[in-house]
Amino acid sequence: MRAYLAEFLSDPRVVKLPRFLWLPILHGIVLRTRPAKSAEKYAAIWTPEGSPLAVHTRKQTQLLQSSSPGVKVEYAMRYGEPAIASTLQKLQGRSLTVLPLYPQYSQSTTETVADLLPPGTRMIRDFHDHAAYIAALAAGLREHWKKHGRGEMLVMSFHGLPARGAQSYERQCHTTGLLLAAALGLPQGHWKVTFQSRFGYARWLEPYTEPTLVELAKRGVGRVDVACPGFVCDCLETLEEIGIGARRRFLEAGGREFHLVPCLNESPAWIGALGLIARAGP
């Protein structure tokens, strides 16, 4: 965890404070305390196969490979292993399309991938409004509702960013939310877009997910369904932050029933969408 966090939090696109201010804080405080806390959270969601993010990403790659004859499909992690550099080395000499699995573009996610690519590499910068992506999200929600019924409110929780400079990302998240609500036939008042994963003291994109859930519970909303459209597979941010932490806050505030809708993961609609998005181009 310490090595991963050091790489992640040292990226100037992720933490935009001046290096002379941030690096002493990172190495003197954050990396001395946060790895143990993060490890505890990972332990709560770990599977016999390993990290859910790694497991789902590997399975998505295998399924996309099976459905894409004549095309070599590999995956890499932006931070950690398998690294982008070593994966690119394996594919040397091939014509490349790089598809960062961040549906909504931001400098602190998508652009960090672009930083590591050779000049001229074809990269798909976002797919927040791609029809196949929206259809796959809608299919997953319909399947969940068919099995478990539907709640009074659908909360669409996206990863948060510091508000300063995140206007384009915020617009894309709201566009995804509008398109998904339209695909599901949800009227205004039955769904909300919120932002999770706030870190530090700066103002981040609002409304924040956990306070919104607490407010809904206090207003008498008995059941909420929470989907995370900005994550294409379940991971720490969905399973622990939402599925454990946010669930607890909602129930403690008086809510009765909390449903975390699974991410796209290995759904056939999503694997098909991946192929279409990769072929569509930037």
Coordinates of C-alpha atoms in Angstrom, one line a residue:
M1 CA 0.0 0.0 0.0
R2 CA 2.8 2.4 0.8
A3 CA 4.5 2.0 -2.6
Y4 CA 1.1 2.4 -4.4
L5 CA 0.1 5.5 -2.5
A6 CA 3.6 7.0 -2.9
E7 CA 3.3 6.7 -6.7
F8 CA -0.3 7.8 -6.8
L9 CA -0.1 10.8 -4.5
S10 CA 3.3 11.9 -6.0
D11 CA 1.6 12.5 -9.3
P12 CA 1.3 16.3 -9.8
R13 CA -1.9 15.8 -11.8
V14 CA -3.5 14.1 -8.8
V15 CA -2.3 16.5 -6.0
K16 CA -1.8 20.0 -7.5
L17 CA -0.1 21.6 -4.5
P18 CA 3.4 23.0 -5.0
R19 CA 5.9 20.1 -4.7
F20 CA 8.0 21.9 -2.0
L21 CA 4.8 22.0 0.1
W22 CA 3.2 18.7 -0.7
L23 CA 6.1 16.2 -0.7
P24 CA 7.2 16.8 2.9
I25 CA 3.6 16.3 4.0
L26 CA 3.3 13.2 1.8
H27 CA 6.4 11.5 3.1
G28 CA 6.3 12.9 6.6
I29 CA 2.7 12.4 7.5
V30 CA 0.5 10.8 4.8
L31 CA 2.7 7.8 4.0
R32 CA 3.2 7.1 7.7
T33 CA -0.5 6.9 8.5
R34 CA -2.7 6.3 5.5
P35 CA -1.3 2.9 4.3
A36 CA -2.5 1.1 7.4
K37 CA -5.9 2.7 7.1
S38 CA -6.2 1.8 3.4
A39 CA -5.0 -1.8 4.1
E40 CA -7.8 -2.2 6.6
K41 CA -10.4 -1.0 4.1
Y42 CA -9.0 -3.3 1.4
A43 CA -9.2 -6.2 3.9
A44 CA -12.9 -5.6 4.2
I45 CA -13.6 -6.2 0.5
W46 CA -10.8 -8.6 -0.5
T47 CA -11.8 -11.8 -2.3
P48 CA -10.2 -15.2 -2.6
E49 CA -9.1 -14.2 -6.1
G50 CA -7.6 -10.9 -4.9
S51 CA -8.5 -7.2 -5.2
P52 CA -11.9 -6.8 -6.8
L53 CA -10.5 -4.1 -9.2
A54 CA -7.8 -6.4 -10.4
V55 CA -10.1 -9.4 -10.7
H56 CA -12.8 -7.6 -12.7
T57 CA -10.3 -5.8 -14.9
R58 CA -8.6 -9.1 -15.7
K59 CA -11.9 -10.8 -16.5
Q60 CA -13.1 -7.9 -18.6
T61 CA -9.8 -8.2 -20.6
Q62 CA -10.3 -11.9 -21.2
L63 CA -13.9 -11.5 -22.3
L64 CA -13.1 -8.6 -24.6
Q65 CA -10.2 -10.7 -26.1
S66 CA -12.6 -13.6 -26.7
S67 CA -15.0 -11.4 -28.5
S68 CA -12.3 -9.6 -30.6
P69 CA -10.7 -12.1 -32.9
G70 CA -7.6 -10.8 -34.6
V71 CA -7.0 -8.1 -31.9
K72 CA -4.6 -8.4 -29.0
V73 CA -6.2 -7.1 -25.8
E74 CA -4.0 -6.3 -22.7
Y75 CA -4.6 -4.3 -19.6
A76 CA -2.5 -2.2 -17.4
M77 CA -2.9 -0.2 -14.1
R78 CA -2.1 3.5 -14.0
Y79 CA -0.5 3.0 -10.6
G80 CA 0.9 -0.4 -9.6
E81 CA 1.2 -3.5 -11.6
P82 CA 0.9 -4.5 -14.4
A83 CA 2.4 -1.1 -15.3
I84 CA 1.6 0.8 -18.5
A85 CA 5.3 1.0 -19.5
S86 CA 5.8 -2.8 -19.3
T87 CA 2.5 -3.5 -21.1
L88 CA 3.4 -1.1 -23.9
Q89 CA 6.7 -2.9 -24.2
K90 CA 4.9 -6.2 -24.8
L91 CA 2.9 -4.6 -27.6
Q92 CA 5.8 -2.9 -29.2
G93 CA 5.4 -2.8 -33.0
R94 CA 1.6 -3.1 -33.0
S95 CA -0.8 -0.4 -33.9
L96 CA -2.3 0.7 -30.5
T97 CA -5.6 2.0 -29.2
V98 CA -5.5 2.9 -25.5
L99 CA -8.8 3.0 -23.7
P100 CA -8.6 4.5 -20.2
L101 CA -11.5 3.0 -18.2
Y102 CA -12.5 6.4 -17.0
P103 CA -15.9 7.2 -18.6
Q104 CA -15.7 10.9 -17.8
Y105 CA -12.5 12.8 -18.7
S106 CA -10.4 14.6 -16.2
Q107 CA -6.8 15.7 -16.0
S108 CA -6.2 13.8 -12.8
T109 CA -7.3 10.5 -14.3
T110 CA -7.4 10.3 -18.1
E111 CA -4.6 12.8 -18.7
T112 CA -2.3 10.9 -16.4
V113 CA -2.5 7.9 -18.8
A114 CA -1.8 10.2 -21.8
D115 CA 1.4 11.4 -20.0
L116 CA 2.9 7.9 -20.3
L117 CA 2.1 7.2 -23.9
P118 CA 4.4 7.6 -26.9
P119 CA 3.6 10.6 -29.0
G120 CA 0.8 9.9 -31.6
T121 CA -0.7 7.0 -29.7
R122 CA -4.4 6.7 -30.4
M123 CA -6.3 7.2 -27.1
I124 CA -10.0 7.4 -26.4
R125 CA -10.4 10.4 -24.0
D126 CA -13.9 9.7 -22.7
F127 CA -17.1 7.8 -23.4
H128 CA -19.4 9.5 -20.9
D129 CA -22.3 9.8 -23.5
H130 CA -21.6 6.8 -25.7
A131 CA -24.9 5.1 -26.4
A132 CA -23.6 1.6 -25.6
Y133 CA -22.1 2.6 -22.3
I134 CA -25.4 4.3 -21.2
A135 CA -27.4 1.2 -22.4
A136 CA -25.1 -1.1 -20.4
L137 CA -25.6 1.0 -17.3
A138 CA -29.4 1.0 -17.8
A139 CA -29.4 -2.8 -18.3
G140 CA -27.6 -3.3 -15.1
L141 CA -30.0 -1.2 -13.1
R142 CA -33.0 -2.9 -14.7
E143 CA -31.6 -6.3 -13.8
H144 CA -31.1 -5.2 -10.2
W145 CA -34.6 -3.8 -9.9
K146 CA -36.1 -7.0 -11.5
K147 CA -34.4 -9.0 -8.7
H148 CA -34.8 -6.7 -5.8
G149 CA -37.5 -4.2 -6.6
R150 CA -36.9 -0.4 -6.9
G151 CA -36.1 2.1 -4.3
E152 CA -37.7 5.6 -3.8
M153 CA -34.5 7.3 -5.0
L154 CA -31.6 6.5 -7.3
V155 CA -28.4 8.2 -6.2
M156 CA -25.7 8.2 -9.0
S157 CA -22.4 8.6 -7.1
F158 CA -19.4 9.8 -9.2
H159 CA -15.8 10.1 -8.0
G160 CA -15.3 13.6 -6.6
L161 CA -12.6 16.1 -7.6
P162 CA -11.6 19.5 -6.2
A163 CA -14.1 21.9 -7.7
R164 CA -11.5 24.3 -9.0
G165 CA -10.8 23.4 -12.7
A166 CA -13.2 20.4 -12.7
Q167 CA -16.1 22.1 -14.6
S168 CA -15.7 19.9 -17.7
Y169 CA -15.6 16.7 -15.7
E170 CA -18.7 17.9 -13.7
R171 CA -20.6 18.6 -16.9
Q172 CA -19.8 15.1 -18.2
C173 CA -20.9 13.4 -15.0
H174 CA -24.3 15.3 -15.2
T175 CA -24.6 14.4 -18.8
T176 CA -24.2 10.7 -18.0
G177 CA -26.7 11.1 -15.2
L178 CA -29.3 12.8 -17.5
L179 CA -28.8 10.2 -20.2
L180 CA -29.1 7.3 -17.8
A181 CA -32.2 8.7 -16.1
A182 CA -33.8 9.2 -19.6
A183 CA -32.9 5.6 -20.6
L184 CA -34.6 4.4 -17.4
G185 CA -37.6 6.7 -17.8
L186 CA -37.0 8.3 -14.4
P187 CA -38.6 11.6 -13.8
Q188 CA -37.0 14.5 -12.0
G189 CA -37.1 14.1 -8.3
H190 CA -36.4 10.3 -8.4
W191 CA -32.7 10.5 -9.0
K192 CA -29.7 12.6 -8.0
V193 CA -26.1 13.0 -9.1
T194 CA -23.6 13.2 -6.2
F195 CA -19.8 13.1 -5.7
Q196 CA -17.8 10.9 -3.3
S197 CA -14.2 10.3 -2.1
R198 CA -13.5 13.8 -0.8
F199 CA -9.9 14.2 0.4
G200 CA -8.4 17.1 2.2
Y201 CA -9.9 20.5 3.0
A202 CA -10.5 22.2 -0.3
R203 CA -14.0 22.5 -1.7
W204 CA -14.8 19.5 -3.9
L205 CA -17.6 19.0 -6.4
E206 CA -21.0 19.0 -4.7
P207 CA -23.4 17.6 -3.5
Y208 CA -21.3 15.1 -1.5
T209 CA -22.6 11.5 -1.5
E210 CA -22.7 10.7 2.2
P211 CA -24.3 13.9 3.4
T212 CA -26.9 13.5 0.7
L213 CA -27.8 10.0 1.8
V214 CA -28.1 11.2 5.4
E215 CA -30.4 14.0 4.3
L216 CA -32.6 11.6 2.4
A217 CA -32.9 9.3 5.4
K218 CA -33.8 12.2 7.6
R219 CA -36.4 13.3 5.1
G220 CA -38.1 9.9 5.4
V221 CA -36.8 8.2 2.3
G222 CA -36.9 4.6 3.4
R223 CA -34.9 2.9 0.5
V224 CA -32.2 4.2 -1.8
D225 CA -30.5 2.5 -4.7
V226 CA -26.9 3.8 -5.2
A227 CA -25.2 3.3 -8.6
C228 CA -21.6 4.4 -9.4
P229 CA -21.6 5.1 -13.2
G230 CA -18.1 6.5 -13.1
F231 CA -16.6 3.2 -12.1
V232 CA -16.7 0.4 -14.7
C233 CA -15.9 -2.3 -12.1
D234 CA -16.4 -2.7 -8.4
C235 CA -13.5 -1.6 -6.3
L236 CA -12.6 0.0 -3.0
E237 CA -14.6 3.2 -3.8
T238 CA -17.8 1.3 -4.5
L239 CA -17.6 -1.7 -2.2
E240 CA -16.1 -0.2 0.9
E241 CA -16.8 3.6 0.6
I242 CA -20.3 3.2 -0.6
G243 CA -21.3 -0.4 0.2
I244 CA -20.0 -0.2 3.8
G245 CA -19.4 3.4 4.9
A246 CA -22.2 5.2 3.1
R247 CA -24.7 2.3 3.8
R248 CA -23.9 2.6 7.6
R249 CA -24.4 6.4 7.5
F250 CA -27.8 6.1 5.7
L251 CA -29.1 3.4 8.1
E252 CA -27.9 5.3 11.2
A253 CA -29.7 8.4 10.0
G254 CA -33.0 6.4 9.9
G255 CA -33.0 4.8 6.4
R256 CA -34.4 1.3 6.2
E257 CA -33.0 -0.2 3.1
F258 CA -29.8 0.5 1.1
H259 CA -29.0 -1.2 -2.2
L260 CA -25.6 -0.8 -3.9
V261 CA -26.1 -1.6 -7.6
P262 CA -23.2 -3.6 -9.0
C263 CA -20.9 -1.9 -11.4
L264 CA -20.7 -2.9 -15.1
N265 CA -18.1 -5.6 -14.2
E266 CA -18.4 -8.5 -16.7
S267 CA -22.0 -7.9 -17.9
P268 CA -22.4 -8.9 -21.6
A269 CA -23.8 -5.5 -22.5
W270 CA -20.6 -3.8 -21.1
I271 CA -18.2 -6.2 -22.8
G272 CA -20.0 -5.5 -26.1
A273 CA -19.9 -1.7 -25.3
L274 CA -16.2 -1.9 -24.7
G275 CA -15.6 -3.3 -28.2
L276 CA -17.8 -0.6 -29.8
I277 CA -16.1 2.2 -27.8
A278 CA -12.6 1.0 -28.7
R279 CA -13.5 0.9 -32.4
A280 CA -15.3 4.2 -32.4
G281 CA -12.1 6.2 -31.8
P282 CA -11.5 9.5 -30.0

